[in-house]
XYZ file of N, CA and C in Angstrom:
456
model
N -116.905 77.381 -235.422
C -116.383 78.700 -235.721
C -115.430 79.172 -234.625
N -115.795 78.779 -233.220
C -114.795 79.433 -232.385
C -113.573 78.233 -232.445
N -113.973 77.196 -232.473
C -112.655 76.171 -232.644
C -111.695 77.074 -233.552
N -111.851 77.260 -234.693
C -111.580 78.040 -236.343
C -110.767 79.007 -235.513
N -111.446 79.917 -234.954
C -110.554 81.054 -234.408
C -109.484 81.184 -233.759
N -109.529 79.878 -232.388
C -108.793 79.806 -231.780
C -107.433 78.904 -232.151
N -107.632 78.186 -233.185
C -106.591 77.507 -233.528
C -105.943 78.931 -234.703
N -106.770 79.466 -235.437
C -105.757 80.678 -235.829
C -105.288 81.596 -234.693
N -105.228 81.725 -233.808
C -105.145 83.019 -233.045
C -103.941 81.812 -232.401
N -103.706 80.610 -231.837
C -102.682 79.604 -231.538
C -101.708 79.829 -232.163
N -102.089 79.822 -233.342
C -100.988 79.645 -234.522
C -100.195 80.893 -234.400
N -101.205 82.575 -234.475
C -100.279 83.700 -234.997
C -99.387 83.456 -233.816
N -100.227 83.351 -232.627
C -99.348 83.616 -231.546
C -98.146 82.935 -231.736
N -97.872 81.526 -231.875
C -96.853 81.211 -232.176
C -96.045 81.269 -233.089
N -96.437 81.999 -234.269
C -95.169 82.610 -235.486
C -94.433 83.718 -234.606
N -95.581 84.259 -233.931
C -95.355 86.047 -233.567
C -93.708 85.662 -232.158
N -94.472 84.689 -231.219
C -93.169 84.790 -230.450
C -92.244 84.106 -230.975
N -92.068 82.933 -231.908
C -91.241 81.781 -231.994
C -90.537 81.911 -233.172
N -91.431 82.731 -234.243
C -90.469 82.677 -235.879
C -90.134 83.915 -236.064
N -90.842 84.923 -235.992
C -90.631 86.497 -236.654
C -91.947 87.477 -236.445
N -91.484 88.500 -236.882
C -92.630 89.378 -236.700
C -92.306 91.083 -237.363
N -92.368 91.391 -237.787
C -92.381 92.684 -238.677
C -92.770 93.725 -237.603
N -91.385 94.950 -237.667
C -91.720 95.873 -236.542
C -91.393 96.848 -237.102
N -91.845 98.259 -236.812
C -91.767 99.804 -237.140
C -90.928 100.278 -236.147
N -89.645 101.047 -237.085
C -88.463 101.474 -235.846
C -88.908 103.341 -236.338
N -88.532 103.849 -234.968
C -88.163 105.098 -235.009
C -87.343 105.649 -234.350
N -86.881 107.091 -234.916
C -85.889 107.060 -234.274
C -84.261 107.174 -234.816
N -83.389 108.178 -234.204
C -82.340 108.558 -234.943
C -81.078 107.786 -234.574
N -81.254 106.753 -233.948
C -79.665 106.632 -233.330
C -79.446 105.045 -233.993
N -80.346 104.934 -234.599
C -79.368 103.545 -236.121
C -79.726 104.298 -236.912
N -79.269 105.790 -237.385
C -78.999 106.178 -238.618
C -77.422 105.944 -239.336
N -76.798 105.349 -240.161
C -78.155 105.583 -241.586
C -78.022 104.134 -241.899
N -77.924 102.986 -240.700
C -78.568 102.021 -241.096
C -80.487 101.856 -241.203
N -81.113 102.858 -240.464
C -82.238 102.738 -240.280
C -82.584 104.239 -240.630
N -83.626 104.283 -241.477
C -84.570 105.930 -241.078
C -84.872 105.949 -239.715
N -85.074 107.324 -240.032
C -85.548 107.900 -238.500
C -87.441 107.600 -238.189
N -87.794 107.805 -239.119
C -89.334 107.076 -239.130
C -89.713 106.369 -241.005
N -90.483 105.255 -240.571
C -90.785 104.794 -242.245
C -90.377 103.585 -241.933
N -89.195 102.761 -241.512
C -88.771 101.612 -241.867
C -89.601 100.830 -240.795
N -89.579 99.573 -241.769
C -90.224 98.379 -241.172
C -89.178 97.106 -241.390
N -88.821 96.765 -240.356
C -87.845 95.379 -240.252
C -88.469 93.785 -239.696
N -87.685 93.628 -240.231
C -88.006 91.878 -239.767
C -87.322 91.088 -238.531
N -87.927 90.764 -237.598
C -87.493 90.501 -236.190
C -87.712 89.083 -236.435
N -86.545 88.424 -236.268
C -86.180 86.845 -236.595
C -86.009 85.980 -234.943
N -86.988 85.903 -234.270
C -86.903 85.029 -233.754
C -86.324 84.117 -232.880
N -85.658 83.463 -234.046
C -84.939 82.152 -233.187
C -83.125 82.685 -232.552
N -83.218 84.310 -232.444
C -82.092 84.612 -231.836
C -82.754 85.077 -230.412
N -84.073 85.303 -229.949
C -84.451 85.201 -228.673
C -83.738 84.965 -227.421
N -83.165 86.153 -226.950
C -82.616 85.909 -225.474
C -80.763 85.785 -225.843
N -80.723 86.299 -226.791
C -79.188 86.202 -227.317
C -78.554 84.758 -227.463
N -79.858 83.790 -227.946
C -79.076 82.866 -229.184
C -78.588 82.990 -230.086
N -77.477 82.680 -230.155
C -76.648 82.503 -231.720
C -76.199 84.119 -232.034
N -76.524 85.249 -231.379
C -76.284 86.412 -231.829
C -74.674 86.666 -231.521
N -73.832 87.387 -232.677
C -72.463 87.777 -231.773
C -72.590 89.390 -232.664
N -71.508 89.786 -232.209
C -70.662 91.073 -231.734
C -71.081 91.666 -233.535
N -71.636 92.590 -233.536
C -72.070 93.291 -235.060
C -73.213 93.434 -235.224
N -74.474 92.184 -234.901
C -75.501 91.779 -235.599
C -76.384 93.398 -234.670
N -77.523 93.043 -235.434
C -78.377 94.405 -234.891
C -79.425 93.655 -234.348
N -80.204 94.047 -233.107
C -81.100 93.165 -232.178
C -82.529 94.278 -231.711
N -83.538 93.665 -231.851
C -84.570 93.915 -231.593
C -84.346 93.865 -229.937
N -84.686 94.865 -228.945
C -84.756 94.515 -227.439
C -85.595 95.131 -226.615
N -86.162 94.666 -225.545
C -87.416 95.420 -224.843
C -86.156 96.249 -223.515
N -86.866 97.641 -223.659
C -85.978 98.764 -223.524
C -85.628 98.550 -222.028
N -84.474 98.604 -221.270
C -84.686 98.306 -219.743
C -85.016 99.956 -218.833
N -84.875 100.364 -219.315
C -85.651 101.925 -219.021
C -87.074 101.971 -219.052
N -87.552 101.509 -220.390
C -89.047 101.999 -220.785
C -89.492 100.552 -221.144
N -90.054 99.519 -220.623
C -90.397 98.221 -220.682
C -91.346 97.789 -221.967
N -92.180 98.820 -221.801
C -93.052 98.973 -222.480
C -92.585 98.938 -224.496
N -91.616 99.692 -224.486
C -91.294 99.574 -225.906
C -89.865 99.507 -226.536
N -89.555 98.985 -227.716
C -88.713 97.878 -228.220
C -87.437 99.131 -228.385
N -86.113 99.182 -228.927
C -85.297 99.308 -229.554
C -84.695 98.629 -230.488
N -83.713 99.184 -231.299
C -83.097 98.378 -232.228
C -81.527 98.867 -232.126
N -80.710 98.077 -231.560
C -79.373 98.628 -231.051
C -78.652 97.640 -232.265
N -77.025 97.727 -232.075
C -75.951 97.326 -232.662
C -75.328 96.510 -230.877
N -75.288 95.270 -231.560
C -74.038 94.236 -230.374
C -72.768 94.983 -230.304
N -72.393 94.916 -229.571
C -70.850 95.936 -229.175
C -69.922 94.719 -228.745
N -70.318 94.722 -227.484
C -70.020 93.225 -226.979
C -70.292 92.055 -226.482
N -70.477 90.477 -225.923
C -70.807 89.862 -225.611
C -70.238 89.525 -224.373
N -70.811 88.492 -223.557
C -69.939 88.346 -222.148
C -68.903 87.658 -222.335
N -67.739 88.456 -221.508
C -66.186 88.375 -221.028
C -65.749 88.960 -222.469
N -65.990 90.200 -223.281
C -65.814 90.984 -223.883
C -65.572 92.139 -223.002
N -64.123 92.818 -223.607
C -63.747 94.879 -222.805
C -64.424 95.480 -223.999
N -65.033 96.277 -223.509
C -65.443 97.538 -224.287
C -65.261 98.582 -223.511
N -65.381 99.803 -224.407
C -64.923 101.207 -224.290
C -66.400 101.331 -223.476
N -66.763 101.882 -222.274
C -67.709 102.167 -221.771
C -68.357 104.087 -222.233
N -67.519 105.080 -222.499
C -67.820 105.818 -223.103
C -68.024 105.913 -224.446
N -68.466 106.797 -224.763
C -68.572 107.564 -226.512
C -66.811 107.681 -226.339
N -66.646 107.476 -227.759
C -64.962 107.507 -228.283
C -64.823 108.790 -227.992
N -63.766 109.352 -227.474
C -63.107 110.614 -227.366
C -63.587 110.944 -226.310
N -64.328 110.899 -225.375
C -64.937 111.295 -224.314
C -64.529 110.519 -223.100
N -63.520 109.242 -223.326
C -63.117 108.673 -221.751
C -62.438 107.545 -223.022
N -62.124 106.574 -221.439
C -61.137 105.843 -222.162
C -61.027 104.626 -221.225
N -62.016 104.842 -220.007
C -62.265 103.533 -219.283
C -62.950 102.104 -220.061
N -62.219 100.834 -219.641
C -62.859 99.993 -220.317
C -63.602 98.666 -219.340
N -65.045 97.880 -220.025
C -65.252 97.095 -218.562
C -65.431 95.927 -219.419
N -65.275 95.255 -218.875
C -65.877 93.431 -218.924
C -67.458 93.422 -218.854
N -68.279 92.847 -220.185
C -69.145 93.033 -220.347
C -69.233 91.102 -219.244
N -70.303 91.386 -218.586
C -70.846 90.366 -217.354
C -71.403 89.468 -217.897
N -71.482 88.216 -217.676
C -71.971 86.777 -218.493
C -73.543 87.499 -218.147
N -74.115 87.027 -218.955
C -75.480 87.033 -219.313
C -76.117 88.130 -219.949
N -75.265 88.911 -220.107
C -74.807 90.395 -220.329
C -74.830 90.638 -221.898
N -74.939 91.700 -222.596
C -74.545 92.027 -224.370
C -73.705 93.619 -223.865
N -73.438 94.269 -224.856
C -72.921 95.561 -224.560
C -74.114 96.380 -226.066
N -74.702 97.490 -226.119
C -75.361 97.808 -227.048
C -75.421 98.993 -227.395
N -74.910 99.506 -228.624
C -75.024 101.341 -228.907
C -75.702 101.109 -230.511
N -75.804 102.394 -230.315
C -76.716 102.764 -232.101
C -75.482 102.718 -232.890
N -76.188 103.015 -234.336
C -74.790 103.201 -235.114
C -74.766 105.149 -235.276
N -75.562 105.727 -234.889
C -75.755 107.407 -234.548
C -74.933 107.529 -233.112
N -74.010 107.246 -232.703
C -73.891 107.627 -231.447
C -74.489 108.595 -230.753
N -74.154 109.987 -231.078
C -74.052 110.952 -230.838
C -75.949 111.198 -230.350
N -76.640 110.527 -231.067
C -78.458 110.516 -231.003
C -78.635 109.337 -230.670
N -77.857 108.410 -229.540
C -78.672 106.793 -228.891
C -78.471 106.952 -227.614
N -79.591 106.443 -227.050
C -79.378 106.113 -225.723
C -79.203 104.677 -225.988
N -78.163 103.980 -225.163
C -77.739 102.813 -225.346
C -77.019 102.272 -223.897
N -76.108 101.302 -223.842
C -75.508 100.794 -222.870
C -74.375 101.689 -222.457
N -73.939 102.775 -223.154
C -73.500 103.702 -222.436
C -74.010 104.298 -221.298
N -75.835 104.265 -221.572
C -76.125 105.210 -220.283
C -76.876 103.709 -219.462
N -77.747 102.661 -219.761
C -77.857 101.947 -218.961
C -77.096 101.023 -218.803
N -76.018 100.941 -219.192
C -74.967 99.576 -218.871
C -75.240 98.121 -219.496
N -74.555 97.134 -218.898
C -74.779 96.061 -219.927
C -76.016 95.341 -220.056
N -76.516 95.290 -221.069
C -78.260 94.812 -221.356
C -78.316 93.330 -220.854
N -79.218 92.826 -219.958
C -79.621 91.199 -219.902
C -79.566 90.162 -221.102
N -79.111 89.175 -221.490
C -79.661 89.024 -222.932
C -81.293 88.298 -223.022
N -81.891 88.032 -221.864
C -82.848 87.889 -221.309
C -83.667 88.675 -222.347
N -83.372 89.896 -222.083
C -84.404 91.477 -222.708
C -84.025 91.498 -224.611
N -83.313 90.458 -225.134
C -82.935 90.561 -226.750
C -84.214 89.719 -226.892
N -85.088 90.450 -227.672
C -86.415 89.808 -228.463
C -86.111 89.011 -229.870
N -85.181 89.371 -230.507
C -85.126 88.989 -231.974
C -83.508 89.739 -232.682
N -83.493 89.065 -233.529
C -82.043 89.598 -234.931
C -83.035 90.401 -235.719
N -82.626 90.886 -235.922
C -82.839 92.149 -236.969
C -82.767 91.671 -238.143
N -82.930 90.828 -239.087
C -82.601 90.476 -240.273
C -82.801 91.044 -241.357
N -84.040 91.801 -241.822
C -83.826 92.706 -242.862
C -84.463 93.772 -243.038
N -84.254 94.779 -243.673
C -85.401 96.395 -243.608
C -86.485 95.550 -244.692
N -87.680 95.410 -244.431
C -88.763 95.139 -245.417
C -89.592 95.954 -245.983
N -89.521 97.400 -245.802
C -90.347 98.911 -245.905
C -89.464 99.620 -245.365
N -89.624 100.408 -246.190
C -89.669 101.049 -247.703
C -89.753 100.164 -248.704
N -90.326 99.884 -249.345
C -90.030 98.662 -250.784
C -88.839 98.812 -251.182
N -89.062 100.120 -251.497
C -88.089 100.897 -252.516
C -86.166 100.676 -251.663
N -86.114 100.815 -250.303
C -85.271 100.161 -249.633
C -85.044 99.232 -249.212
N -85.948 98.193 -249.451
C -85.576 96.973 -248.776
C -83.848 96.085 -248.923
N -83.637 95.580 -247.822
C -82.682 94.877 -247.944
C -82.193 93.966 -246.407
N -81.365 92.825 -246.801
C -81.101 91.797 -245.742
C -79.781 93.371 -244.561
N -80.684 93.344 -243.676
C -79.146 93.412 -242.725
C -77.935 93.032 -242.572
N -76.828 93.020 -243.204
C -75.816 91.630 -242.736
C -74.783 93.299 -241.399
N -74.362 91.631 -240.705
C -73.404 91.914 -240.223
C -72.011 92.373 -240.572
N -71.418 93.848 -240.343
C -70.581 94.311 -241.027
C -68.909 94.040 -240.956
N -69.063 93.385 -239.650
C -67.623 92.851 -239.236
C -67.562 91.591 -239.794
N -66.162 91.460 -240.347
C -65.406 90.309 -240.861
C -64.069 89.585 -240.149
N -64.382 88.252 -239.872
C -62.765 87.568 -239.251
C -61.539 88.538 -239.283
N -61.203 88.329 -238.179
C -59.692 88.565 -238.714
C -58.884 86.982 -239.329
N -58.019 87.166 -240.576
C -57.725 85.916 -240.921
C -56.092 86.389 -240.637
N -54.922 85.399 -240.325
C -53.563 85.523 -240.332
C -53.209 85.016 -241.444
């Protein structure tokens, strides 16, 4: 029986860090990609530590302020990416996001604390891709990324 247990409790553990894991966001500053409380998303995993993630996708991340608990930001930029370091209209300085580095704001500006106020995130601290809202039923849907190539 304890064999039994411990090989299940092996296992969750390893879906939980390695494949996915279903998380409750709150909170106004990915509105109106996200409710402010209610939604439940799907945290995918194998983008851990900013694999494979680029510039659009939405990322699960352990907060560098508050360690303790997660956010759900929008990629801005990646390293040796300029971004606008302010809110639009409010400045106009731009920086080189630092190798190892992401750049990260809500899609609420105006209601996120983001890499505007702590600067460029580790990608160390990216837990997972955001892949889809799974709750609400009634809302469910895949996340996609909203930016498209530029083609010539």
């Amino acid at each position: 029986m304890v064999i039994g247990f411990a090989e299940t409790a092996s296992t969750a553990h390893l879906f939980w860090e390695y494949v996915g894991h279903s998380a409750e966001t709150a909170g106004p500053s990915m509105l109106s990609t996200l409710n402010v409380v209610g939604d439940f998303v799907w945290v995918n995993k194998r983008y851990r530590r900013g694999k494979g993630i680029s510039v659009g996708d939405v990322v699960s991340v352990k907060h560098p302020w508050f360690p303790e608990t997660r956010a759900s930001k929008r990629v801005l930029g990646m390293p040796g990416d300029f971004v606008l370091r302010d809110t639009p209209g409010k400045g106009s300085a731009m920086i080189q996001v630092p190798e190892g580095h992401c750049w990260l704001a809500g899609d609420n500006l105006s209601e996120s604390r983001d890499s505007r106020d702590y600067g460029p995130l580790p990608l160390a601290l990216i837990r997972g891709k955001v892949t889809a809202r799974v709750l609400p039923w009634s809302e469910r849907k895949w996340l996609k990324n909203p930016l498209e190539p530029v083609t010539r």
